[in-house]
CSV table of N, CA and C and ligand atoms in Angstrom, one decimal:
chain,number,residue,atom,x,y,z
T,1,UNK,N,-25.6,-31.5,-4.3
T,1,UNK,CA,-24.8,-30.3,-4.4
T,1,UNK,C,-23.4,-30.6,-4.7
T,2,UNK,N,-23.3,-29.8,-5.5
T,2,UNK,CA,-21.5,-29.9,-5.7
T,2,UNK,C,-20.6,-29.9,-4.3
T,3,UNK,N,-19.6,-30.5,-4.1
T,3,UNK,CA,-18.7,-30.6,-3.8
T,3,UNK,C,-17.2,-29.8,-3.8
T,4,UNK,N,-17.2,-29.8,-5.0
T,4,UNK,CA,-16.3,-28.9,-5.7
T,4,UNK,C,-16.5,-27.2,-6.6
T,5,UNK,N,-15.8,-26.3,-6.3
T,5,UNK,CA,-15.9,-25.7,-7.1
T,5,UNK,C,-14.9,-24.9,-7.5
T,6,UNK,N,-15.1,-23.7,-8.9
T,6,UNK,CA,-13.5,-22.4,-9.3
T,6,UNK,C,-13.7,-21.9,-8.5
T,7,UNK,N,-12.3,-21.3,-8.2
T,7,UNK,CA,-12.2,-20.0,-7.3
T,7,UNK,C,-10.9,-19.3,-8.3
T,8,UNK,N,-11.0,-17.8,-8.1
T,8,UNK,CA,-10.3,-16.9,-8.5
T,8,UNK,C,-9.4,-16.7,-7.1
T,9,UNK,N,-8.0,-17.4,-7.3
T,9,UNK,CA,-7.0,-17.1,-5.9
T,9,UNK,C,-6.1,-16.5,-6.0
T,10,UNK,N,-5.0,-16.2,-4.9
T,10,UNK,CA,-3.6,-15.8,-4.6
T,10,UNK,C,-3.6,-17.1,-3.8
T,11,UNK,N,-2.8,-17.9,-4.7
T,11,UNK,CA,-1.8,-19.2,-4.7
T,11,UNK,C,-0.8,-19.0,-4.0
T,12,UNK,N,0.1,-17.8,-3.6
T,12,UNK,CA,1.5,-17.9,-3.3
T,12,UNK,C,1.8,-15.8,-3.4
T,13,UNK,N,2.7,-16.2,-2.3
T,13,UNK,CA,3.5,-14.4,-2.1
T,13,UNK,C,4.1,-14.0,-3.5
T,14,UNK,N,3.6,-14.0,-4.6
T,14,UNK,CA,4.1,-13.6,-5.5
T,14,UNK,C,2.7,-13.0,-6.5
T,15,UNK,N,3.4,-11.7,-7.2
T,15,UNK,CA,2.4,-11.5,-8.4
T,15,UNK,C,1.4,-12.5,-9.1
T,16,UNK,N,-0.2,-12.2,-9.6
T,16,UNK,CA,-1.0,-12.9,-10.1
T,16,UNK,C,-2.1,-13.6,-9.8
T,17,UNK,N,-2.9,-14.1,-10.2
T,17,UNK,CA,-4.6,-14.9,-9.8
T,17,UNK,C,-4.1,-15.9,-10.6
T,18,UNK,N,-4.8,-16.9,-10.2
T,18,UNK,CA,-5.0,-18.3,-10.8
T,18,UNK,C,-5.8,-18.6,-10.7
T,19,UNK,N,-6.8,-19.6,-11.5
T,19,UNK,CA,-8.5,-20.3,-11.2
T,19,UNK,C,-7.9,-21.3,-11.0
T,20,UNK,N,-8.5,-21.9,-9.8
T,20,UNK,CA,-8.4,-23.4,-9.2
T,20,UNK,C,-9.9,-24.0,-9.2
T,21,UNK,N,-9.8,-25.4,-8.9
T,21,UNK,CA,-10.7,-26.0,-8.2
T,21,UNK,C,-10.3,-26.0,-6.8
T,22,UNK,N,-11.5,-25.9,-5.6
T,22,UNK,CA,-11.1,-25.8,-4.4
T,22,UNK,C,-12.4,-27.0,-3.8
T,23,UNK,N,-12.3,-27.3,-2.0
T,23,UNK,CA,-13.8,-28.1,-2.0
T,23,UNK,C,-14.7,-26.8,-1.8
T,24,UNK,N,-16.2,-27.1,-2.2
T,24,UNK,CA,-16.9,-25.9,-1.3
T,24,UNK,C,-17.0,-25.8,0.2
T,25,UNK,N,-17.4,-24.7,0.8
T,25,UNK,CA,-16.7,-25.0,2.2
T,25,UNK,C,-18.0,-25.7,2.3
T,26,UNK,N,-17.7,-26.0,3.9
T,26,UNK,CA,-18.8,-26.6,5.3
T,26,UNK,C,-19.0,-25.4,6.2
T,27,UNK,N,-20.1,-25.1,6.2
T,27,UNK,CA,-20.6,-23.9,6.9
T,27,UNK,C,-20.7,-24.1,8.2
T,28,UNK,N,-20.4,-22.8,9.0
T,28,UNK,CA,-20.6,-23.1,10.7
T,28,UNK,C,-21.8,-23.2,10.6
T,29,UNK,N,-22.2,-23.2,12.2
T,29,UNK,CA,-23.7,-22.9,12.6
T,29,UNK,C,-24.2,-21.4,12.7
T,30,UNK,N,-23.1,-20.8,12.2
T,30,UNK,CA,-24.1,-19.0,12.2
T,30,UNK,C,-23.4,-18.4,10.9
T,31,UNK,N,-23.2,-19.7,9.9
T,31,UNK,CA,-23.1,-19.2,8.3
T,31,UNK,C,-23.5,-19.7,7.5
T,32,UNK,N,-23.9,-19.0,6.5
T,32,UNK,CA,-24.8,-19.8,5.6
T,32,UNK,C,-23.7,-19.4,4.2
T,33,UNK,N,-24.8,-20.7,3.1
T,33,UNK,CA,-23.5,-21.2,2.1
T,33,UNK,C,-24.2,-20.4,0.7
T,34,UNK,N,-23.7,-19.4,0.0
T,34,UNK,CA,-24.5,-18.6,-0.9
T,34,UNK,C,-23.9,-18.8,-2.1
T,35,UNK,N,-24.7,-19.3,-3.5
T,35,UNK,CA,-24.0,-19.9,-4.8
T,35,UNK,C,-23.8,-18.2,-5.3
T,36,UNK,N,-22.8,-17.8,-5.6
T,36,UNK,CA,-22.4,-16.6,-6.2
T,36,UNK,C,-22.7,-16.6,-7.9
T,37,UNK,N,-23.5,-15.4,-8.0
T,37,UNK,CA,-24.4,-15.0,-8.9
T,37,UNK,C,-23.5,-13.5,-9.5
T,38,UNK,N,-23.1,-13.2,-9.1
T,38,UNK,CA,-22.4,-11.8,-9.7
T,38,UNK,C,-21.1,-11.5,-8.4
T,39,UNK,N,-19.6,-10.5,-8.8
T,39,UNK,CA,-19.2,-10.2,-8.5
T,39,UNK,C,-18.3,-9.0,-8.8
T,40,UNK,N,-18.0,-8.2,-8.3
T,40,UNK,CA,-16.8,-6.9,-9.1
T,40,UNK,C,-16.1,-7.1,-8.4
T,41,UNK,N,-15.3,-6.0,-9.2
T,41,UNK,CA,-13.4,-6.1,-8.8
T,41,UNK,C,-13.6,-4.5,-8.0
T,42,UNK,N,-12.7,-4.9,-7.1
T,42,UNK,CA,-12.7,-3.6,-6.5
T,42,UNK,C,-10.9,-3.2,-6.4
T,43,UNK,N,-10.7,-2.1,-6.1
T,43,UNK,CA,-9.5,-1.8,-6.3
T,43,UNK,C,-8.1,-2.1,-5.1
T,44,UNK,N,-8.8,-3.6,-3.8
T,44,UNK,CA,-8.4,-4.2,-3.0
T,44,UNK,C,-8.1,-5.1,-3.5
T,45,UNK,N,-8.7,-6.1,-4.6
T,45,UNK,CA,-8.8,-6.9,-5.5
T,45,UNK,C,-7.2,-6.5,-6.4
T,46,UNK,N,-7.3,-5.8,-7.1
T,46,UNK,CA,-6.1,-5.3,-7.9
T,46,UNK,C,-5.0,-5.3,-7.3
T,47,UNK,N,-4.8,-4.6,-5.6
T,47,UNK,CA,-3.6,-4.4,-4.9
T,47,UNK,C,-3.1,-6.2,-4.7
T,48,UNK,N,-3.9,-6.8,-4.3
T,48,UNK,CA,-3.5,-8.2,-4.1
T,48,UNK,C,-3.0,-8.8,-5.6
T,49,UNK,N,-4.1,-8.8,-6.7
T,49,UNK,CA,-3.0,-9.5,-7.7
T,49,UNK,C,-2.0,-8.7,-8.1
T,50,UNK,N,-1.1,-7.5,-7.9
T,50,UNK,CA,-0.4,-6.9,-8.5
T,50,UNK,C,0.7,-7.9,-7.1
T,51,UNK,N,0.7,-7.6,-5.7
T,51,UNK,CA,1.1,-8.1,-5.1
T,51,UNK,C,2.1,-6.9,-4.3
T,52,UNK,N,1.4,-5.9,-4.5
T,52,UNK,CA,2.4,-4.4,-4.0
T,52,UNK,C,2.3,-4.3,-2.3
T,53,UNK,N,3.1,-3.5,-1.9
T,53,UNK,CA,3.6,-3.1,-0.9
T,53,UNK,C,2.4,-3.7,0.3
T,54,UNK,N,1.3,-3.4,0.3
T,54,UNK,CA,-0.3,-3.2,0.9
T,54,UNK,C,-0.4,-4.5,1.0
T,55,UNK,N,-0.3,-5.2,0.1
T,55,UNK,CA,-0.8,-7.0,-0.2
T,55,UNK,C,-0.1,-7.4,0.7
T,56,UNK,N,1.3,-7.1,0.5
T,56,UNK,CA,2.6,-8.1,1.2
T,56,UNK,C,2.6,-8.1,3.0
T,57,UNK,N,1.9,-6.8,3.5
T,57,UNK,CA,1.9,-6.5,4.8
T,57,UNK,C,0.7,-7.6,5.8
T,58,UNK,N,-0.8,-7.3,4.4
T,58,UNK,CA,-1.8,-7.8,4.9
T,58,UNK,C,-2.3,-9.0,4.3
T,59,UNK,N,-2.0,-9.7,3.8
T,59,UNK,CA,-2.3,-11.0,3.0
T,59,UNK,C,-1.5,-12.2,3.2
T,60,UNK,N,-2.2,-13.1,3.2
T,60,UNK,CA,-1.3,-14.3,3.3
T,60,UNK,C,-1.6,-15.6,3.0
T,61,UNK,N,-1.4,-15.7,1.8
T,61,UNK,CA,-1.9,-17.2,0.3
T,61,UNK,C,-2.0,-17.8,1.3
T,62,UNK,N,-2.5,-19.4,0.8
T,62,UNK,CA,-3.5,-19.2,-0.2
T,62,UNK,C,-4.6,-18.7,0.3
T,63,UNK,N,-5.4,-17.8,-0.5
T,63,UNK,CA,-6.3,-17.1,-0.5
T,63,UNK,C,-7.2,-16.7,-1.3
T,64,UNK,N,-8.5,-16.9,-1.2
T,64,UNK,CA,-9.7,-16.9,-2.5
T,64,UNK,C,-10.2,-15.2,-2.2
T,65,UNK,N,-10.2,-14.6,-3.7
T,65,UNK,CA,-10.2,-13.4,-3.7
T,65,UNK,C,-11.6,-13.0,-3.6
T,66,UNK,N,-12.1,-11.3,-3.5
T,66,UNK,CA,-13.8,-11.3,-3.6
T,66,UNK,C,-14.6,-10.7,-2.6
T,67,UNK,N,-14.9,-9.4,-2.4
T,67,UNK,CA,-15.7,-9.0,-1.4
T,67,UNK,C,-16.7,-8.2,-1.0
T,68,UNK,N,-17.0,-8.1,-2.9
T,68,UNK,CA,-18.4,-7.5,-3.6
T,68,UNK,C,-18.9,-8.4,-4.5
T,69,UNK,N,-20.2,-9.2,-4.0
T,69,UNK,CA,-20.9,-10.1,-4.6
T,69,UNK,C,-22.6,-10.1,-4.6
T,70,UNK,N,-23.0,-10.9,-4.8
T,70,UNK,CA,-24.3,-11.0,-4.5
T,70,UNK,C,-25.0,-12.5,-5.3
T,71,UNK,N,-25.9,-13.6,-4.6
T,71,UNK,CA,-26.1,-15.1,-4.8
T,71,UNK,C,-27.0,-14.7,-3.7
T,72,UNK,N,-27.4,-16.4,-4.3
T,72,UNK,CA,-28.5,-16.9,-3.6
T,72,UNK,C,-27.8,-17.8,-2.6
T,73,UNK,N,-28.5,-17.5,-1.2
T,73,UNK,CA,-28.4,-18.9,0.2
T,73,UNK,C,-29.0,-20.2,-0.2
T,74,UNK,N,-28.0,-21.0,-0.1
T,74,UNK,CA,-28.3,-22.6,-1.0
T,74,UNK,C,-28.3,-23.2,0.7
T,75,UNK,N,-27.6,-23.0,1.8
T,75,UNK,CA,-27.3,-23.6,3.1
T,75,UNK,C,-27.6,-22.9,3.8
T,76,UNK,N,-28.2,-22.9,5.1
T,76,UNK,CA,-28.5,-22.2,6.3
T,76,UNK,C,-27.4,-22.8,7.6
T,77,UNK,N,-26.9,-22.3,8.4
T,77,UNK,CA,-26.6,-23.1,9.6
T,77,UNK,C,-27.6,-22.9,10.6
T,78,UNK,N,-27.8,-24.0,11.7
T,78,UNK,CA,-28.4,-24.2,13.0
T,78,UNK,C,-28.5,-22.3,13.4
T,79,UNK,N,-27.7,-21.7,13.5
T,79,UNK,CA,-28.0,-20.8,14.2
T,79,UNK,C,-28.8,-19.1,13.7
T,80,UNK,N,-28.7,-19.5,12.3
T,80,UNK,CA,-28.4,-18.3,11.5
T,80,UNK,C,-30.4,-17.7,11.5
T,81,UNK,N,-30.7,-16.9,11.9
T,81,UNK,CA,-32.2,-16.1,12.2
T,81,UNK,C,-32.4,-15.5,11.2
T,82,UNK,N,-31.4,-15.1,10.3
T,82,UNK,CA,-32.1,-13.2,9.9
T,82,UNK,C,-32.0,-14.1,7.7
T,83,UNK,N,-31.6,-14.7,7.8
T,83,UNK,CA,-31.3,-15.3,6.2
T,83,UNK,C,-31.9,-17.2,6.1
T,84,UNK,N,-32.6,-17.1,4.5
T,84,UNK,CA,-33.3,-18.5,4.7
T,84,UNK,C,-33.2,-18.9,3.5
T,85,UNK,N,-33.4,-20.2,2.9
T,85,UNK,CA,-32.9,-21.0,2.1
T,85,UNK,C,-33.0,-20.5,0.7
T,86,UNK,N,-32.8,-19.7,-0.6
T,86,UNK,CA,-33.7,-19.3,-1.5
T,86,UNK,C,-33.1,-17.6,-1.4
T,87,UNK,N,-33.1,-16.7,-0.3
T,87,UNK,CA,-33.1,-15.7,-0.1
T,87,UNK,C,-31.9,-15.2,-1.2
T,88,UNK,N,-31.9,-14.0,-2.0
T,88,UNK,CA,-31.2,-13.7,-2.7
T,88,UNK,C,-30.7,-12.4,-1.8
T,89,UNK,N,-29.1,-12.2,-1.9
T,89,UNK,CA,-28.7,-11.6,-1.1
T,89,UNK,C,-26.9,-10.9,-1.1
T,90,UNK,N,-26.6,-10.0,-0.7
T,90,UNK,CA,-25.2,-9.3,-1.1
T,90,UNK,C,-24.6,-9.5,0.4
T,91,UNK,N,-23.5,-9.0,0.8
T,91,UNK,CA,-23.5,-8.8,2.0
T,91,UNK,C,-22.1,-7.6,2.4
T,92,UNK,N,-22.3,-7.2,3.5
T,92,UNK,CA,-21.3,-6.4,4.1
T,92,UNK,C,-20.3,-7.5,4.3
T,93,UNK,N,-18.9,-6.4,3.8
T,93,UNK,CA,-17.4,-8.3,3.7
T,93,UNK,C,-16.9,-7.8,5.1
T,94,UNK,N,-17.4,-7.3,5.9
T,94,UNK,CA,-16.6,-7.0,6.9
T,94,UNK,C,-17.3,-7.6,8.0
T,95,UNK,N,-16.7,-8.9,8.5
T,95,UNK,CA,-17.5,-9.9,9.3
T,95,UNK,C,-16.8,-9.7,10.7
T,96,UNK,N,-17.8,-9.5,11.3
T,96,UNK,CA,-17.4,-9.0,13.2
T,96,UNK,C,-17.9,-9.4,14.0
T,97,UNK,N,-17.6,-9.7,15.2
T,97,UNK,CA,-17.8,-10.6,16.3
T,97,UNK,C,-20.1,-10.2,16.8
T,98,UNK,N,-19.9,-9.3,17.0
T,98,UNK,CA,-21.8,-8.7,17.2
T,98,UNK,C,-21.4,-9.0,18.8
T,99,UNK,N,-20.5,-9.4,19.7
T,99,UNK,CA,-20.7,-9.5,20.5
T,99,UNK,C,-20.1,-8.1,21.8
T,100,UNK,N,-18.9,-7.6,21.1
T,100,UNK,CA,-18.2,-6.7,21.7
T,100,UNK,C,-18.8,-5.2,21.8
T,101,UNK,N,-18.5,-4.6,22.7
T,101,UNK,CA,-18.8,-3.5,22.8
T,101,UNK,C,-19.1,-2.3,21.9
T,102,UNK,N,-18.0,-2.5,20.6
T,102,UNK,CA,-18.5,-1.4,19.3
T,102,UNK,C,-19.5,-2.5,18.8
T,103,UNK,N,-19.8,-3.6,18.3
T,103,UNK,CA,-20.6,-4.3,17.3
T,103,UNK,C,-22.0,-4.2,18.3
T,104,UNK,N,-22.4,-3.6,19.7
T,104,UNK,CA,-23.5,-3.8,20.4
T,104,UNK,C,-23.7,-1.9,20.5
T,105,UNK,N,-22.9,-1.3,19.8
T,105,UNK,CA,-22.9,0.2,19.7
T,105,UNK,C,-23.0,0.7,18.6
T,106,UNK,N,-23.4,0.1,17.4
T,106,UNK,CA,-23.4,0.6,16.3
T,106,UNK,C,-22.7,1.0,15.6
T,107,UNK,N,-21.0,0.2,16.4
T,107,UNK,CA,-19.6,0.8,16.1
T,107,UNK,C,-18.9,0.0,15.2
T,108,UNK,N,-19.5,-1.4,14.6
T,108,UNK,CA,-18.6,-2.8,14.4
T,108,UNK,C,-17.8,-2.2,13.4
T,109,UNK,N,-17.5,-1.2,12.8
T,109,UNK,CA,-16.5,-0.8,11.8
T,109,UNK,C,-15.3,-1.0,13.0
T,110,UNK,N,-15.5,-0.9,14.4
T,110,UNK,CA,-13.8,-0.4,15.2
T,110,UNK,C,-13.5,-2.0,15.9
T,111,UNK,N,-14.7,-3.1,15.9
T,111,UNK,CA,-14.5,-4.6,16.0
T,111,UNK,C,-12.9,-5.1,16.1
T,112,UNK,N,-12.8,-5.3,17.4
T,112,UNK,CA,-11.0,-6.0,17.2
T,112,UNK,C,-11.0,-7.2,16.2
T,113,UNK,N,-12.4,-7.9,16.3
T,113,UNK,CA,-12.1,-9.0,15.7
T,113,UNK,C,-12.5,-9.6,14.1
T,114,UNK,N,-13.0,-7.8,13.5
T,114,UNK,CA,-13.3,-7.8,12.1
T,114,UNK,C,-12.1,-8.6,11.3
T,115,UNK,N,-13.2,-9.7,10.4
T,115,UNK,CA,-12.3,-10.6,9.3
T,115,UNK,C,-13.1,-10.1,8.2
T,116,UNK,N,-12.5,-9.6,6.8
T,116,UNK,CA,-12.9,-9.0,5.7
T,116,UNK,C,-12.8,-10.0,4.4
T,117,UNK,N,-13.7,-10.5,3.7
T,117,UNK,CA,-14.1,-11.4,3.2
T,117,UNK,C,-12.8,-10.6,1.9
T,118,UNK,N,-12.2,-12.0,1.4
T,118,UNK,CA,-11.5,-12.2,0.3
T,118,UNK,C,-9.7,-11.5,0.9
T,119,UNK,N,-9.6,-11.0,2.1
T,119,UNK,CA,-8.5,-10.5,2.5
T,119,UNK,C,-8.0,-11.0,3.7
T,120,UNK,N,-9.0,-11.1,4.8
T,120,UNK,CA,-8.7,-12.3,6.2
T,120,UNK,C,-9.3,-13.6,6.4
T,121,UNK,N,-10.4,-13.9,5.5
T,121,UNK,CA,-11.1,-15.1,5.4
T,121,UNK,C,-11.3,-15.1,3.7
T,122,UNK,N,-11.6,-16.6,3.6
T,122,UNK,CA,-12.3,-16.7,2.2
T,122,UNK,C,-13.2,-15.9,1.4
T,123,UNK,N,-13.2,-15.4,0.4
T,123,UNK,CA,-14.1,-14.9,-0.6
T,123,UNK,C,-15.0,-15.1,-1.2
T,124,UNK,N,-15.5,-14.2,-2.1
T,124,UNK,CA,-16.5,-14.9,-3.5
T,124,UNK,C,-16.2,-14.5,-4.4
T,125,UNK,N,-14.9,-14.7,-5.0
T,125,UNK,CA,-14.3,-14.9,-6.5
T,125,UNK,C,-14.6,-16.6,-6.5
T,126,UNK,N,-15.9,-16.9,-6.1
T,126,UNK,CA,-15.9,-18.5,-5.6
T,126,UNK,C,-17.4,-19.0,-6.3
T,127,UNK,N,-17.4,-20.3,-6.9
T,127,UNK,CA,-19.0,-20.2,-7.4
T,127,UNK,C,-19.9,-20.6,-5.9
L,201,ZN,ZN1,-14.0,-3.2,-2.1
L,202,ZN,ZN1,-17.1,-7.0,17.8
């Protein structure tokens, strides 16, 4: 497996995207590692490379952009039940604890500890 791969980033507090080489990550034990097969731009995407008002409050380089995708699971971790090696798959970018009170209520959109893929954690503007 590669080691390396492009990513579409915000390099720095200033206007623009850049393609880099990054490493690929190391998955925890309740994530798995998905080779990205397709992505769109959504208009969260745009607010960050423009670098306006919205970006500057909630972003903070470096940062790999991306939070509508869809790839195949190349890695499983130790813990992960519901996804398996091969499975082709999209996902909800809005990643939440499952442990708290709204995520055990059908609530995880109100999750204190929601991290949104390509805005509080890494992305898949990523191969
Ligand atoms: Zn979006
Ligand atoms: Zn939660």
């Amino acid at each position: 497996m590669a080691t390396r791969m492009r990513a579409i980033r915000k390099p720095e507090r200033a206007p623009g995207l850049v393609v880099e080489e990054i490493p690929v990550p190391e998955i925890q034990p309740g994530e798995v590692l998905v080779r990205v097969e397709a992505a769109s731009l959504c208009g969260t995407d745009l607010h960050i490379q423009q670098w306006d008002a919205w970006a500057q409050q909630r972003v903070s380089p470096p940062l790999t952009l991306g939070h509508e995708f869809a790839g195949t699971v190349v890695a499983v971790g130790r813990d992960v039940r519901h996804a398996h090696e091969g499975d082709y798959v999209s996902a909800e970018s809005h990643v939440t604890c499952g442990m708290c009170f709204h995520c055990r209520t059908g609530q995880a959109h109100m999750c204190e500890q929601t991290r949104i893929l390509g805005v509080d954690r890494p992305g898949a503007f990523a191969e």
